[in-house]
mmCIF file of C-alpha atoms in Angstrom:
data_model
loop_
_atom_site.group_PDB
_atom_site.id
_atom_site.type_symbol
_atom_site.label_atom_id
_atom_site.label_comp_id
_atom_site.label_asym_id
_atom_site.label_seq_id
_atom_site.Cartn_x
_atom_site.Cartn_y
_atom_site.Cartn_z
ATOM 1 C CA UNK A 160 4.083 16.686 7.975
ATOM 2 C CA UNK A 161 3.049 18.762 5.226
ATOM 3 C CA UNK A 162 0.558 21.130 3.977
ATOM 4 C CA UNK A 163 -1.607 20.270 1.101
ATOM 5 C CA UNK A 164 -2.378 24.235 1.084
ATOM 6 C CA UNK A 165 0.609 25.877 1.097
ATOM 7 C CA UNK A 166 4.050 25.248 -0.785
ATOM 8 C CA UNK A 167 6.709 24.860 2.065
ATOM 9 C CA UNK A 168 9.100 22.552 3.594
ATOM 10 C CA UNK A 169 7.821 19.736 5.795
ATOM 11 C CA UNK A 170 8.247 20.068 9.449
ATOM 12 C CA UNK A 171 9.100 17.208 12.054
ATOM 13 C CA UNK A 172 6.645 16.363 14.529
ATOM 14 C CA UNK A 173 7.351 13.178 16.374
ATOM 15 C CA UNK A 174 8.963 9.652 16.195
ATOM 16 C CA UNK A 175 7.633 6.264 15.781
ATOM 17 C CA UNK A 176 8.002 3.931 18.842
ATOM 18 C CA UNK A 177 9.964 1.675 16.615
ATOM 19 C CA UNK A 178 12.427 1.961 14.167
ATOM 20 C CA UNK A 179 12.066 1.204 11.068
ATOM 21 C CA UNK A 180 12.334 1.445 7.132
ATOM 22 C CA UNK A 181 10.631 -0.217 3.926
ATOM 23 C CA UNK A 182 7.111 -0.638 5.908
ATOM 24 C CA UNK A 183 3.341 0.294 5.078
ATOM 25 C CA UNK A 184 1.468 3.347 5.734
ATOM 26 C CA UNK A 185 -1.986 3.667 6.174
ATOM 27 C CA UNK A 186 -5.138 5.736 7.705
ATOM 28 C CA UNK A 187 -8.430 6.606 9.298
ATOM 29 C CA UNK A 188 -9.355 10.329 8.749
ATOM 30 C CA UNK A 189 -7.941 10.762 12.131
ATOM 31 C CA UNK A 190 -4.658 8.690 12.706
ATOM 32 C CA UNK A 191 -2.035 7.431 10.397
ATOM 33 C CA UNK A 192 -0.634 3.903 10.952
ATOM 34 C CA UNK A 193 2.814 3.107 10.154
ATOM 35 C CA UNK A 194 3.057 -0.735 9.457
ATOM 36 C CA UNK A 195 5.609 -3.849 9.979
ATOM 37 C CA UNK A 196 9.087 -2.805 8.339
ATOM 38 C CA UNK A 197 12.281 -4.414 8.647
ATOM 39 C CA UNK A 198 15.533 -2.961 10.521
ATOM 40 C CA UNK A 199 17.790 -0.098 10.093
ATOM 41 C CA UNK A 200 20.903 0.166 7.709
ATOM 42 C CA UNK A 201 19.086 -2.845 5.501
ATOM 43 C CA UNK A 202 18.821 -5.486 8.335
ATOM 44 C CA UNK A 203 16.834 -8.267 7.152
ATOM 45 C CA UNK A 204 15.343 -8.395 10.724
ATOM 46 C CA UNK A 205 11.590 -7.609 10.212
ATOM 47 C CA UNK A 206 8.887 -6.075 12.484
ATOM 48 C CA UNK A 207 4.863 -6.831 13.305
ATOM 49 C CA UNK A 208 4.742 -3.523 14.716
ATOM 50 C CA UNK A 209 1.618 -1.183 14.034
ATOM 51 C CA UNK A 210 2.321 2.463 15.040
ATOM 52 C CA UNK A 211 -0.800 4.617 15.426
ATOM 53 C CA UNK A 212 -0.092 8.985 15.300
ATOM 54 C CA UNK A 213 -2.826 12.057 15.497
ATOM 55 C CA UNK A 214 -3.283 13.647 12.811
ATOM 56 C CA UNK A 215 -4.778 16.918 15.020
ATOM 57 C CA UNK A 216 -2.000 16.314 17.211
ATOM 58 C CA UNK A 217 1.827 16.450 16.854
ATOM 59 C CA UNK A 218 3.656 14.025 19.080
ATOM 60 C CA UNK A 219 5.513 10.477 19.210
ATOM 61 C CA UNK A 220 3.390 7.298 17.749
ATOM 62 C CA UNK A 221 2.325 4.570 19.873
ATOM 63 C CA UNK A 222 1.839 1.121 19.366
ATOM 64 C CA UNK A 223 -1.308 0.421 18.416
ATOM 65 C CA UNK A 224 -0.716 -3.619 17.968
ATOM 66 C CA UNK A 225 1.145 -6.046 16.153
ATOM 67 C CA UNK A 226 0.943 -8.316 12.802
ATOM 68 C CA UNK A 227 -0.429 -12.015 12.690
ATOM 69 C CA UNK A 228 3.209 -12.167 10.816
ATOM 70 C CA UNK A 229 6.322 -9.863 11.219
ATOM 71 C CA UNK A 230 7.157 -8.429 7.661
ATOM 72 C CA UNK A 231 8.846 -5.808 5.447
ATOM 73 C CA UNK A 232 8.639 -3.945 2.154
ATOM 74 C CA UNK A 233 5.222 -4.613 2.779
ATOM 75 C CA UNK A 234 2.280 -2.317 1.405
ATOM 76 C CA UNK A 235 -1.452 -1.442 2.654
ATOM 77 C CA UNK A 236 -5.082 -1.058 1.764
ATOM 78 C CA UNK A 237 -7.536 1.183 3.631
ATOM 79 C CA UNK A 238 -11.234 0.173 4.307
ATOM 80 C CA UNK A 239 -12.720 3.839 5.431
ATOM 81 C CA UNK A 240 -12.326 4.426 8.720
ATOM 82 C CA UNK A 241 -13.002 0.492 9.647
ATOM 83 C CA UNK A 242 -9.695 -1.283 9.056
ATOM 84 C CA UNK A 243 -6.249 -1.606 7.979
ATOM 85 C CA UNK A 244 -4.867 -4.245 5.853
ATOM 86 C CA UNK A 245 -0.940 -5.451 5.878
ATOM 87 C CA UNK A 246 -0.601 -6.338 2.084
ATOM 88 C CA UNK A 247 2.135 -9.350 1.637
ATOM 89 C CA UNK A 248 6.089 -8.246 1.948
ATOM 90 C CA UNK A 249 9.420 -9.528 0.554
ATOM 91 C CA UNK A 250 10.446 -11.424 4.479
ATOM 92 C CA UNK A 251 7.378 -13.039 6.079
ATOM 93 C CA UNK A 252 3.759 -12.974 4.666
ATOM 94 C CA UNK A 253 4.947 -12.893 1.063
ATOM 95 C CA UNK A 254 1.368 -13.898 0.520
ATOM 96 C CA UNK A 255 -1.080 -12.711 3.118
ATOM 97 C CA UNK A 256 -3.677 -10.514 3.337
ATOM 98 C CA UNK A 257 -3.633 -9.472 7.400
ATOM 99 C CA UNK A 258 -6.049 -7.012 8.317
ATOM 100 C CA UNK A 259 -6.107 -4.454 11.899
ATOM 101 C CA UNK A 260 -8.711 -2.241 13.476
ATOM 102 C CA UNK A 261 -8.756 1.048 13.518
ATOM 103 C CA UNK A 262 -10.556 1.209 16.485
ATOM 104 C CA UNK A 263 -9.196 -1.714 18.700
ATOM 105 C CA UNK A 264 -5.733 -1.887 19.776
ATOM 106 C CA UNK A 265 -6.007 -5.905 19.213
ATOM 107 C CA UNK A 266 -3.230 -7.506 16.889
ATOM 108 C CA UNK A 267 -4.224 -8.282 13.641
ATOM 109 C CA UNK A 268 -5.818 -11.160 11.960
ATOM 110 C CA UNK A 269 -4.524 -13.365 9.410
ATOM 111 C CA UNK A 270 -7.670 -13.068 6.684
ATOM 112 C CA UNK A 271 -7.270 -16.170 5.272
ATOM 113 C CA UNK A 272 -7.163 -15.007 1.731
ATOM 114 C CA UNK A 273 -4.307 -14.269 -0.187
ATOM 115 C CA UNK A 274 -2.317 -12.488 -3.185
ATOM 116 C CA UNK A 275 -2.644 -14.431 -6.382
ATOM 117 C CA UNK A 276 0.840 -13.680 -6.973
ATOM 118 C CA UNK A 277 3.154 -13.049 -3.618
ATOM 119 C CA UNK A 278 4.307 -9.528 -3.929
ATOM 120 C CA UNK A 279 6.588 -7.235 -2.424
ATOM 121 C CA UNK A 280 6.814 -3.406 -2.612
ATOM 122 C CA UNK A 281 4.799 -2.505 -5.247
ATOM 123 C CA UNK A 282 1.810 -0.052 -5.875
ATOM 124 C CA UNK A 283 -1.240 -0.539 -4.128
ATOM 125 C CA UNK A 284 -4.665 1.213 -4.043
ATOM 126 C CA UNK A 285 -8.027 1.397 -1.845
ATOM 127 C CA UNK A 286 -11.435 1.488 -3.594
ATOM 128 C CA UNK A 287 -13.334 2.504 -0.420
ATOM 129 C CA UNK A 288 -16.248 2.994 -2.286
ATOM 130 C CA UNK A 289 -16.951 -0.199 -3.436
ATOM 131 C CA UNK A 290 -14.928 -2.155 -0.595
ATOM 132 C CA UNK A 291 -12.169 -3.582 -2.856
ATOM 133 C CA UNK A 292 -8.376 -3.211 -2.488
ATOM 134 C CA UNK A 293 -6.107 -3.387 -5.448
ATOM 135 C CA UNK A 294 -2.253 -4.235 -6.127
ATOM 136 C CA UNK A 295 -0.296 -3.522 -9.557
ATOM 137 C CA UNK A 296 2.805 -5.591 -10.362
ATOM 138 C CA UNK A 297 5.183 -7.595 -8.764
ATOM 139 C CA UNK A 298 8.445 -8.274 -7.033
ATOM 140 C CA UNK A 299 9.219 -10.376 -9.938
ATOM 141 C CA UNK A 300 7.981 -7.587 -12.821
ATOM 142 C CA UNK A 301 4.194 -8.166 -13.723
ATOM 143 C CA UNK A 302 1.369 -6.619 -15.751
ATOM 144 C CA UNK A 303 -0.970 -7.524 -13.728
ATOM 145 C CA UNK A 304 -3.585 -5.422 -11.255
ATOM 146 C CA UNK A 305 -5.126 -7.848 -9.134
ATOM 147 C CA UNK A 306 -8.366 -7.346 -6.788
ATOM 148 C CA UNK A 307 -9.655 -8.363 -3.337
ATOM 149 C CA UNK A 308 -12.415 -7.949 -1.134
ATOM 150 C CA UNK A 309 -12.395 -6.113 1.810
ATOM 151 C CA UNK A 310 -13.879 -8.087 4.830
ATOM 152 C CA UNK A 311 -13.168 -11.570 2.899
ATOM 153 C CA UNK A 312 -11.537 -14.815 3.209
ATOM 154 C CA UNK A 313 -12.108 -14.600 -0.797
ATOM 155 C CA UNK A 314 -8.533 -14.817 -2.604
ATOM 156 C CA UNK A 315 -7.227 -11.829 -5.263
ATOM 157 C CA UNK A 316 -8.357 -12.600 -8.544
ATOM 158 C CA UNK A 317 -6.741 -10.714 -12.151
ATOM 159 C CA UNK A 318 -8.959 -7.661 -13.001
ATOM 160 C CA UNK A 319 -6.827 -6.388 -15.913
ATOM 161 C CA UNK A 320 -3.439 -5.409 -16.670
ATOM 162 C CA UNK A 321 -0.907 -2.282 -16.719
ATOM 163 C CA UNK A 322 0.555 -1.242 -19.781
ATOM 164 C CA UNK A 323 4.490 -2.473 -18.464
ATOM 165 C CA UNK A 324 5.395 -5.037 -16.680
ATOM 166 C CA UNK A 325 6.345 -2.761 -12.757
ATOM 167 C CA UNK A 326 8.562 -4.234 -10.283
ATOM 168 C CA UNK A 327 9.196 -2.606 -6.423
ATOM 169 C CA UNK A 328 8.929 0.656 -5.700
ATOM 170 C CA UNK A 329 6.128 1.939 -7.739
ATOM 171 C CA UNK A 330 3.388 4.291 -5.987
ATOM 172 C CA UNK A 331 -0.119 3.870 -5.983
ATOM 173 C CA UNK A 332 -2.979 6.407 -5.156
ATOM 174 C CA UNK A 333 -6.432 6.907 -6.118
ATOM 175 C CA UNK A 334 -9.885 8.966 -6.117
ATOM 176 C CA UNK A 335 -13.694 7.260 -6.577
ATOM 177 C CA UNK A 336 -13.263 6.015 -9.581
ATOM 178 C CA UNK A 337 -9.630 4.815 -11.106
ATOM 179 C CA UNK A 338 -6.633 4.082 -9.690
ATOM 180 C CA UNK A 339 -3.606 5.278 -10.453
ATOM 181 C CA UNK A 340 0.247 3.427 -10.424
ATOM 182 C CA UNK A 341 3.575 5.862 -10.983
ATOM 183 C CA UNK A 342 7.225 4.873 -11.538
ATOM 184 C CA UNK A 343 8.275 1.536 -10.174
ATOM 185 C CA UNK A 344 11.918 -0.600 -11.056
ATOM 186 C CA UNK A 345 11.521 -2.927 -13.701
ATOM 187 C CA UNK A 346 13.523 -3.795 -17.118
ATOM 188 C CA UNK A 347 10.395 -2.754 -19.431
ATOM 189 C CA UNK A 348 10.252 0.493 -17.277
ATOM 190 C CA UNK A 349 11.439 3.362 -19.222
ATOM 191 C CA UNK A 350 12.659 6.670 -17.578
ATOM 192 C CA UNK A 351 11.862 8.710 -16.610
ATOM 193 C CA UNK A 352 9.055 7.683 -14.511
ATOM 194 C CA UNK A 353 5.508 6.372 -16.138
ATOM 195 C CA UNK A 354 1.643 7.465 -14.442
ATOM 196 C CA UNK A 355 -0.840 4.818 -15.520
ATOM 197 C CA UNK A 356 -4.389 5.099 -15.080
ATOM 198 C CA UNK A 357 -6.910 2.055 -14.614
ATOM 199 C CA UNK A 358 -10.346 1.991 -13.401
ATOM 200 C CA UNK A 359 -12.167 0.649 -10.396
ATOM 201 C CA UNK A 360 -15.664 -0.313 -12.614
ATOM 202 C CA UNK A 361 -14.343 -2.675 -15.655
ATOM 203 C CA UNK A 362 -11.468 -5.284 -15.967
ATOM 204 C CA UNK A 363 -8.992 -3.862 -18.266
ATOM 205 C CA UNK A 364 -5.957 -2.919 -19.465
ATOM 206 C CA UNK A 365 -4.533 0.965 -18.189
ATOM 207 C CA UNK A 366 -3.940 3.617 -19.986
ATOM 208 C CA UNK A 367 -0.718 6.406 -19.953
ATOM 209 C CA UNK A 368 -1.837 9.184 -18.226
ATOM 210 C CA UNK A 369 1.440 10.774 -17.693
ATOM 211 C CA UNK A 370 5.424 11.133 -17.712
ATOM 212 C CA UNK A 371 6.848 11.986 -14.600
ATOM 213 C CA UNK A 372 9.382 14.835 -14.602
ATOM 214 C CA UNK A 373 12.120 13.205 -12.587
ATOM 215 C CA UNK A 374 13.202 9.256 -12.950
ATOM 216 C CA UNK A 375 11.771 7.332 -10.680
ATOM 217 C CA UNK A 376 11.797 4.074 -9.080
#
């Protein structure tokens, strides 16, 4: 962990129960959830693993539950303190939307909608205001920000559209009112790393709202 205070180093403060790399993080105001992953040293070998850890308290994560379907480089959306949602993921569930409790320790639930466009890895944001969770790019390089509804079977539908086309490995995060992507790997992406800024109200295209001051992808 680290402070948001105070400048400083971070500090260990436990392990997960499993393993892994290129998974999904998300959280309640009181836990954070590590989520699916695939193996160590690049193993394609995926996980459905949900990892739960105190934010009050430092110790070793438990397991919390398990995916609907095992995957990795996987991203999340976070619906308050209500629920978690696994966001698609380059092995398994390139498409699905699966969605956990933050208050039940029951595996997830396949949702039944999906990604317009099967992603993998790239930036993803929570509108917990108005219920909506929101993904920019795509494994293949996209423009596009696309939209779903928490607590729906209702598919992702095109909202608008970043100024490059992003591929893996951008970063998304977000206050009441925009969203906002940085960096990502893709051929249109110059370097060093790009900060785009879209909003939550209208469908539209982003807007530069920074230049990083290291590469990044």
């Amino acid at each position: 962990k680290v402070s948001i205070i105070n400048e400083g180093d971070g500090t260990a403060v436990g392990s997960l129960a499993v393993q892994r790399g290129a998974n999904g993080g998300c959280s309640s105001t009181t836990y954070g959830h590590t989520v699916g992953g695939i193996g160590l040293n690049g193993s394609p070998t995926q996980t459905n693993t949900i990892d739960r850890f105190s934010f009050s308290t430092d110790g070793n994560a438990t397991n919390w539950g398990s995916l609907s379907t095992a995957t990795g480089y996987n991203t999340t959306w976070t619906d308050w303190n209500v629920s978690g949602y696994n966001v698609g993921g380059y092995y398994g569930g390139y498409s699905m939307i699966q969605k956990f409790s933050f208050a039940n320790t029951n595996p997830s639930v396949d949702t039944g909608a999906n990604l317009q466009f099967g992603t993998s890895g790239v930036s993803t944001h929570s509108d917990r205001v108005n219920s909506y969770g929101y993904g920019a790019g795509l494994y293949a390089e996209s423009q596009q920000i696309q939209r779903y509804t928490f607590n729906s079977s209702s598919h992702t539908v095109g909202v608008g559209t970043l100024i490059r086309a992003y591929r893996i490995y951008g970063n998304g995060c977000q206050n009441d009112t925009h969203g906002y992507t940085y960096g990502g790997y893709g051929s249109n992406m110059a370097q060093p790393g790009k900060l785009e800024k879209f909003s939550f109200s209208s469908s539209s295209t982003s807007v530069d709202w920074g230049v990083g001051s290291e590469p990044n992808d």
